[in-house]
mmCIF file of C-alpha atoms and ligand atoms in Angstrom:
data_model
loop_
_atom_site.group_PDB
_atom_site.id
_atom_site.type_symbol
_atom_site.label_atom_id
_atom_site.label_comp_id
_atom_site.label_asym_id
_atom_site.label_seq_id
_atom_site.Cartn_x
_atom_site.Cartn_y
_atom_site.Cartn_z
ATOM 1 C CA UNK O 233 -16.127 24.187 -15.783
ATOM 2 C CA UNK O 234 -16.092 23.657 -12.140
ATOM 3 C CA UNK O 235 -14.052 20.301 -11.244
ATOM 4 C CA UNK O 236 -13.863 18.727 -7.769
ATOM 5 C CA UNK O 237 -10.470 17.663 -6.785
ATOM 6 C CA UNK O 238 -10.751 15.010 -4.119
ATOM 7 C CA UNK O 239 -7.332 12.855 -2.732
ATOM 8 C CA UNK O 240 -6.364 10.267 -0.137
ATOM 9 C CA UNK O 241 -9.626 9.078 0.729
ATOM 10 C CA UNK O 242 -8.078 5.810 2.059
ATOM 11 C CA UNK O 243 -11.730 4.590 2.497
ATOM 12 C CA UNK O 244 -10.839 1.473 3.733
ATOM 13 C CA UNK O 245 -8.014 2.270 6.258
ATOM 14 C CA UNK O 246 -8.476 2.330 10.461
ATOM 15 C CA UNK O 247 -8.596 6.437 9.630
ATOM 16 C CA UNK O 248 -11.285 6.298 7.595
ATOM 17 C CA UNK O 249 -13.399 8.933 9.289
ATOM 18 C CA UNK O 250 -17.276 7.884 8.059
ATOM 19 C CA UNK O 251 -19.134 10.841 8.918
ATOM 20 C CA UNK O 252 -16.789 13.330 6.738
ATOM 21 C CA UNK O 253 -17.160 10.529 4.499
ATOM 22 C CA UNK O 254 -21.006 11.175 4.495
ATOM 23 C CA UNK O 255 -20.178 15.076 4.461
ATOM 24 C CA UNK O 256 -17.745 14.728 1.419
ATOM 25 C CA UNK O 257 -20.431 13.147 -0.452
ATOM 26 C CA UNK O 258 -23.370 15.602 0.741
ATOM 27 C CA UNK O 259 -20.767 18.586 -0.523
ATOM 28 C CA UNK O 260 -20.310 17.016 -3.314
ATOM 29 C CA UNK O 261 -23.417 16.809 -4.462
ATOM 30 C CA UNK O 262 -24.449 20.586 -3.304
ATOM 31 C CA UNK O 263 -21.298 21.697 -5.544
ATOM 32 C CA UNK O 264 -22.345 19.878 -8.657
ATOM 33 C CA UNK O 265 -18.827 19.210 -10.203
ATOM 34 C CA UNK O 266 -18.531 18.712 -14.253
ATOM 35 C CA UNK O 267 -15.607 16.409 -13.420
ATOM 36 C CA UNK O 268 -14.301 14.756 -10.306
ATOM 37 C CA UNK O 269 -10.654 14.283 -9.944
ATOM 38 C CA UNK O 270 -9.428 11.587 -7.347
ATOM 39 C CA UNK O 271 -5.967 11.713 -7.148
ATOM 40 C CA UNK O 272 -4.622 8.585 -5.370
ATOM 41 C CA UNK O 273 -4.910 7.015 -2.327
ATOM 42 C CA UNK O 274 -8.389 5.389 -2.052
ATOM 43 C CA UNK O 275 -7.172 2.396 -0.520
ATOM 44 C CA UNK O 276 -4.892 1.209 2.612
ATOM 45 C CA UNK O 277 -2.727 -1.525 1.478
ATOM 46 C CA UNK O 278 -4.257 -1.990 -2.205
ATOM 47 C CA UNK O 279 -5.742 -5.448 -1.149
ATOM 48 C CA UNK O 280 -9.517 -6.334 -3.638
ATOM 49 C CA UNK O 281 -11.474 -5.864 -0.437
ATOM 50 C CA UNK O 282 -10.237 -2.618 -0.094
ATOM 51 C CA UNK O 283 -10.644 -1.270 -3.719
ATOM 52 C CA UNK O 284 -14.568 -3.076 -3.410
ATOM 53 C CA UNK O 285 -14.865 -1.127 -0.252
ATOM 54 C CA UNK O 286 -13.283 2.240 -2.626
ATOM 55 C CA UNK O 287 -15.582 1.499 -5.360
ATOM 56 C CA UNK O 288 -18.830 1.099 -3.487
ATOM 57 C CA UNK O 289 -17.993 4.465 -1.852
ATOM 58 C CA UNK O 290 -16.885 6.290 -5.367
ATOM 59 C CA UNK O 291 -19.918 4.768 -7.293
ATOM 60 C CA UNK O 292 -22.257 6.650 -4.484
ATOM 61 C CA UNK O 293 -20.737 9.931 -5.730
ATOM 62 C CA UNK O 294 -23.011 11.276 -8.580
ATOM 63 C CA UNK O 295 -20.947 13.067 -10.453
ATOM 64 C CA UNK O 296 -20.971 11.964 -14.539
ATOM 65 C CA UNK O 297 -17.250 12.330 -14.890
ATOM 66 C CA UNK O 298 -14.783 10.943 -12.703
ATOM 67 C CA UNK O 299 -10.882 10.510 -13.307
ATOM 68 C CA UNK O 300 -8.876 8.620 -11.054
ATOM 69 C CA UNK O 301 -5.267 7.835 -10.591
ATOM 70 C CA UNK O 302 -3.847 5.260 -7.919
ATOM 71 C CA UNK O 303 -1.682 6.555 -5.316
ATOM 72 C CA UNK O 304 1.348 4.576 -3.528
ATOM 73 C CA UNK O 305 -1.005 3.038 -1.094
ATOM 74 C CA UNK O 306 -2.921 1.901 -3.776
ATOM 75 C CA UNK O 307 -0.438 0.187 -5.576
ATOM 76 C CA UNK O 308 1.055 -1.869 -2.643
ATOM 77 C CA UNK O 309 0.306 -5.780 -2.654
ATOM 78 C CA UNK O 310 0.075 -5.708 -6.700
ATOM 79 C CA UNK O 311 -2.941 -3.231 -6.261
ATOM 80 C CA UNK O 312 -1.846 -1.353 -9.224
ATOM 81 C CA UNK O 313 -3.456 -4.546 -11.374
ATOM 82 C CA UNK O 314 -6.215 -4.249 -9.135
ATOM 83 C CA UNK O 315 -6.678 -0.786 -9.529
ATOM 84 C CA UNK O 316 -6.930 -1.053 -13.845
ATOM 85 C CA UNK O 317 -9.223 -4.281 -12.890
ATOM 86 C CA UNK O 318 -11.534 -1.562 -11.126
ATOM 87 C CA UNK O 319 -11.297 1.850 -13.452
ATOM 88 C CA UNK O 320 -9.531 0.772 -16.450
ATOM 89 C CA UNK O 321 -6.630 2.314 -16.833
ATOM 90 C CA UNK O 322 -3.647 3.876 -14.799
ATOM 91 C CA UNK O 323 -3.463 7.033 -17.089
ATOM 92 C CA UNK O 324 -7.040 8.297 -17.708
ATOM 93 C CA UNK O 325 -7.840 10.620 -20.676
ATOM 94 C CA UNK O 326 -10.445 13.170 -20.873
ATOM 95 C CA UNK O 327 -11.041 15.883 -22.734
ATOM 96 C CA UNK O 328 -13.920 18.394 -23.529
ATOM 97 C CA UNK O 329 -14.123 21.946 -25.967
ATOM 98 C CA UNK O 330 -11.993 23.390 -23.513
ATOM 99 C CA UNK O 331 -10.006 21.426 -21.292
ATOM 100 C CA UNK O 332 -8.010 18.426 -21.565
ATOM 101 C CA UNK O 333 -7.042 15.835 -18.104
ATOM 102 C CA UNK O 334 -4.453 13.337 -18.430
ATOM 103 C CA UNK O 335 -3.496 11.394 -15.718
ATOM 104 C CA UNK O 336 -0.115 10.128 -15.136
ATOM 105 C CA UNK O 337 0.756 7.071 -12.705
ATOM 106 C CA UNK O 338 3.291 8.128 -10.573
ATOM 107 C CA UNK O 339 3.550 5.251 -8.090
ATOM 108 C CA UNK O 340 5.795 2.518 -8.221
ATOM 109 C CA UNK O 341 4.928 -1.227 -6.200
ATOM 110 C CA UNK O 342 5.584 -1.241 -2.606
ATOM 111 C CA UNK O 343 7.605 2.008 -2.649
ATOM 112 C CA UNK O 344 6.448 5.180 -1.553
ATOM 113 C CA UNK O 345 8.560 7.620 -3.817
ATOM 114 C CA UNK O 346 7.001 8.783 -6.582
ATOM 115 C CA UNK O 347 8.111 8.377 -10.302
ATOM 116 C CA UNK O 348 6.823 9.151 -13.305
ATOM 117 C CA UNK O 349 9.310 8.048 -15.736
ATOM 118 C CA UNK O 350 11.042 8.602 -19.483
ATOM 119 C CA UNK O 351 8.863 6.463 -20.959
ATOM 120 C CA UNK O 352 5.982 8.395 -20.238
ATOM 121 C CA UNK O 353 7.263 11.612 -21.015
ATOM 122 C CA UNK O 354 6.179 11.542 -24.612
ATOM 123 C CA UNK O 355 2.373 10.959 -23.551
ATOM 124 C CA UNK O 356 2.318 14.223 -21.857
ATOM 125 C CA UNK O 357 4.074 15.892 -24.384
ATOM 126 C CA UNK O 358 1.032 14.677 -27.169
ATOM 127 C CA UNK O 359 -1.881 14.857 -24.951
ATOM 128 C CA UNK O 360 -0.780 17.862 -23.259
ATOM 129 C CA UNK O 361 -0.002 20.365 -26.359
ATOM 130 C CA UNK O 362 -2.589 21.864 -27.818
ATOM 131 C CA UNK O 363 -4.487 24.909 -27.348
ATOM 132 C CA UNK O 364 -7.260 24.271 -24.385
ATOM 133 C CA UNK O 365 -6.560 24.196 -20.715
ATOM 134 C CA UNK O 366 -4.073 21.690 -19.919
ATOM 135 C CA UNK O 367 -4.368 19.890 -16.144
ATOM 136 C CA UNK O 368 -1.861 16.829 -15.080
ATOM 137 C CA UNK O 369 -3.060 14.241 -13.039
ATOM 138 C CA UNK O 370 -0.717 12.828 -10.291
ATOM 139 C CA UNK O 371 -0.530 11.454 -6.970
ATOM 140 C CA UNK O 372 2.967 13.173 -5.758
ATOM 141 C CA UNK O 373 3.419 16.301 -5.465
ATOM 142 C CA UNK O 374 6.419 18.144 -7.635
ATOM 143 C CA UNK O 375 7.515 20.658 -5.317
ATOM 144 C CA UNK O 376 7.420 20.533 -1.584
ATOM 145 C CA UNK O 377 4.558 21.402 0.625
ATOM 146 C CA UNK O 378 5.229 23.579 3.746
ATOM 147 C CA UNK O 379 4.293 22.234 7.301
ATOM 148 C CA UNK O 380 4.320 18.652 6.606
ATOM 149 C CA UNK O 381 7.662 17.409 7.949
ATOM 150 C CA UNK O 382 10.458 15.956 6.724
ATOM 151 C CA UNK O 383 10.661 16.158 2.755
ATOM 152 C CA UNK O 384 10.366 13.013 1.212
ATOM 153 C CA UNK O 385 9.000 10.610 -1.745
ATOM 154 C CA UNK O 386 9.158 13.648 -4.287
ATOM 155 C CA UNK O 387 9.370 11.924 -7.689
ATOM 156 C CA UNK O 388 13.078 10.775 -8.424
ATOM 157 C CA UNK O 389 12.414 12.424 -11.540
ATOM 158 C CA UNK O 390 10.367 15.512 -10.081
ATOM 159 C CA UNK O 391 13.049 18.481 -11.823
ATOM 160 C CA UNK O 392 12.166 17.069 -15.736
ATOM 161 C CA UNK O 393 8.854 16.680 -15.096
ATOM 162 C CA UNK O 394 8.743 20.180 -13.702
ATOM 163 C CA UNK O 395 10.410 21.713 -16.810
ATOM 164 C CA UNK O 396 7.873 19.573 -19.028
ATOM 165 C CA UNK O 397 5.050 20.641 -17.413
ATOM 166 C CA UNK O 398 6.400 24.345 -17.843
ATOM 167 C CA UNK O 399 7.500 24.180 -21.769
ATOM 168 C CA UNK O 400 4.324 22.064 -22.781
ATOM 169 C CA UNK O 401 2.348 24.728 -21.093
ATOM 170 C CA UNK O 402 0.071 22.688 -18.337
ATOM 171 C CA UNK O 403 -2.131 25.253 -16.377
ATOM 172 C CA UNK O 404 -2.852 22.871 -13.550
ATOM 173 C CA UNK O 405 -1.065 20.165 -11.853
ATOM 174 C CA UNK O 406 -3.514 18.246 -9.215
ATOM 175 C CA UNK O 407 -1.637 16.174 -6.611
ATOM 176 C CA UNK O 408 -2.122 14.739 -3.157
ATOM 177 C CA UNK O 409 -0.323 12.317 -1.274
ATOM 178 C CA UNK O 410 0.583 14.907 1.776
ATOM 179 C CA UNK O 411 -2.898 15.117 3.192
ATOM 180 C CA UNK O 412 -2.636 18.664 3.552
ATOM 181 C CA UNK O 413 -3.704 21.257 0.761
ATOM 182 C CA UNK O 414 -1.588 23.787 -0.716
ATOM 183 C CA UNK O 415 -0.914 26.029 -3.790
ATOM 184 C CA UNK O 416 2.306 26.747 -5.830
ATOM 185 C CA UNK O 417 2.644 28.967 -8.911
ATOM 186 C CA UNK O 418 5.678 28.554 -11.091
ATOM 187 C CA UNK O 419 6.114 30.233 -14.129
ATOM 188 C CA UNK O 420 2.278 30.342 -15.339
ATOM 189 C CA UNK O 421 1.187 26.707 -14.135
ATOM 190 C CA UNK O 422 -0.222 26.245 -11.029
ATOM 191 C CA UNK O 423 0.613 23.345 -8.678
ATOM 192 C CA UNK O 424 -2.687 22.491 -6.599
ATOM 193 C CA UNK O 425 -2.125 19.500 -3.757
ATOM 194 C CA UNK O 426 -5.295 18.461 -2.249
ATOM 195 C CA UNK O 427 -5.853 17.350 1.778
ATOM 196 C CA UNK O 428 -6.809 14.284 2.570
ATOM 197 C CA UNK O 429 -10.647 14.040 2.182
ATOM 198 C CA UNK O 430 -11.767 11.908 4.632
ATOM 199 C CA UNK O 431 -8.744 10.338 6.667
ATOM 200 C CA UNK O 432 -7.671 11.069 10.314
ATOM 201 C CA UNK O 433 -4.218 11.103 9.585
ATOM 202 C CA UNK O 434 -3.956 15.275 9.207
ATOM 203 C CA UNK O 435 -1.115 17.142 9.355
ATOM 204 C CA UNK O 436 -0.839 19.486 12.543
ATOM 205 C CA UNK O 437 -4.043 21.133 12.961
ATOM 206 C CA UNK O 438 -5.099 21.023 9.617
ATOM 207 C CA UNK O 439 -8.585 19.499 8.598
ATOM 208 C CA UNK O 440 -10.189 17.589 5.901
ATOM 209 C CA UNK O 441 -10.677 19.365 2.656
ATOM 210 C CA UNK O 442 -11.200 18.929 -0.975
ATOM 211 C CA UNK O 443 -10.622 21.524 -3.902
ATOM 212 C CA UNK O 444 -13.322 23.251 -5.738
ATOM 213 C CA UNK O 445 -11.850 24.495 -9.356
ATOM 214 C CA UNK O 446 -13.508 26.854 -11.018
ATOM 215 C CA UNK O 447 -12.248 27.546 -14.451
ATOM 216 C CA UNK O 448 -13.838 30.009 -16.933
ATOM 217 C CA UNK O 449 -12.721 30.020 -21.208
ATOM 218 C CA UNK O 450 -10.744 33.596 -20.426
ATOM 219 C CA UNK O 451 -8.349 31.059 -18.166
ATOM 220 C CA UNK O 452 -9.163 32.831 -14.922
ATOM 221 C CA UNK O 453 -10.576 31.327 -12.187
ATOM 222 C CA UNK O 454 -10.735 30.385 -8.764
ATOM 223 C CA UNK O 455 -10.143 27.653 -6.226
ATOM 224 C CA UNK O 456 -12.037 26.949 -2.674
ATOM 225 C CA UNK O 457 -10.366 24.831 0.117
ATOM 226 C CA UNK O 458 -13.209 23.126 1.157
ATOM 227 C CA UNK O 459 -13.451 22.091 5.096
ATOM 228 C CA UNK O 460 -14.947 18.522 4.890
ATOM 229 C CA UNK O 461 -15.409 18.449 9.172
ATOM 230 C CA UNK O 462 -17.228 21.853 9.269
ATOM 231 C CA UNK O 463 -19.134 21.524 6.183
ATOM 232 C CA UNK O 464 -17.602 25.061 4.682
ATOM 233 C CA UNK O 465 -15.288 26.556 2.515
ATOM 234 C CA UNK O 466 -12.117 27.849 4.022
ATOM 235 C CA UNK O 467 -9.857 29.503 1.510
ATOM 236 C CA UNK O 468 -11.056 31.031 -1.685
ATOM 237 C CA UNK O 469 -8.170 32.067 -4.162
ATOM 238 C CA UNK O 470 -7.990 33.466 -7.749
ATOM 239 C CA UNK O 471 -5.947 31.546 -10.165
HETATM 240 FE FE1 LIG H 530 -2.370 9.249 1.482
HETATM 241 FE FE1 LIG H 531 0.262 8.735 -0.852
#
């Protein structure tokens, strides 16, 4: 299965950068994802103009399967109604023969810190425990990313999700929110945070990226760290 992990898009924002718009899309459609993962972020300020503006862009990207989770932008303003107004639900399900994708709201209203909350523990638990790859959804990150500044909006709850994640097993947890991609491995699930996409607000002298997943039945793969300015891939790991 190859899935196409794309974040903080912030489509409508001042930062919005059109022409690696235009790229993101042209990649995307040369690489062909089974499933596209959005992980938070498409919007600004979380205002209906904004998610029109984020829908109108997502609805040009042909790709069959697409699961999508708000990020804090996203939910500002009451966006968060907004956001199941315009793609249903705040904690998508899919599954196929091999994998399973849950997504997991981890924003709260007009707060930037992350949280994912007791109440939804039990929902990972049952969708995440049976036998076929296992991949968590989520805007923030779990454990910190390296070269993006002071450490903050971690989910308040970050250390029990991390040991749920770990005893039911999840392979893959896709995040954003930093705008800059990175990798952790604890235990045997990795932690995968995706750039921003297609916003000018990059950390350093990092670029725009998305992740390329490529996931075989054996549970090996490999990810690409795709450069959205310069049209080409820029890391290519084993998982
Ligand atoms: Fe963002
Ligand atoms: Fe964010």
């Amino acid at each position: 299965m190859k899935i196409a992990h794309i974040s903080d898009l912030h489509v409508s924002g001042y930062n919005f950068v059109k022409e690696w718009g235009e790229n993101l899309i042209e990649l995307l459609h040369e690489a062909k994802p089974d499933v596209l993962v959005v992980t938070g972020d498409i919007t600004d300020d979380g205002y209906i103009y904004e998610y029109e503006i984020a829908k109108q862009y997502l609805d040009r990207i042909k790709v069959k399967t697409k699961i999508i989770v708000p990020g804090n932008h996203d939910a500002r303003n009451e966006g968060y109604r907004i956001f199941e107004e315009f793609f249903g639900t705040r904690y998508p399900f899919y599954e196929d023969e091999h994998v399973v994708f849950l997504g997991v709201d981890s924003t709260e209203p007009d707060i930037d810190d992350g949280h994912i909350g007791r109440e939804n523990y039990p929902l990972i638990k049952e969708k995440l425990s049976n036998h076929k790859q296992k991949i968590l959804l989520l805007h923030h990150h779990l454990i910190p990313i390296p070269s993006t500044g002071r450490e903050r909006n971690i989910p308040v709850d970050a250390g029990d999700v991390l040991r749920l994640c770990i005893e039911a097993g999840v392979n893959y947890v896709l995040s954003g929110h930093k705008h800059f991609p990175w990798i952790w491995r604890l235990e045997n699930t990795y932690f995968i945070t995706a750039g921003t996409a297609t916003s000018h607000r990059l950390k350093g002298f990092s670029y725009p990226s998305f992740n390329l997943l490529h996931l075989t039945d054996t549970r090996q793969g490999f990810i690409k760290i795709v450069d959205v300015k310069e049209k080409k891939v820029k890391v290519t790991r084993k998982l």
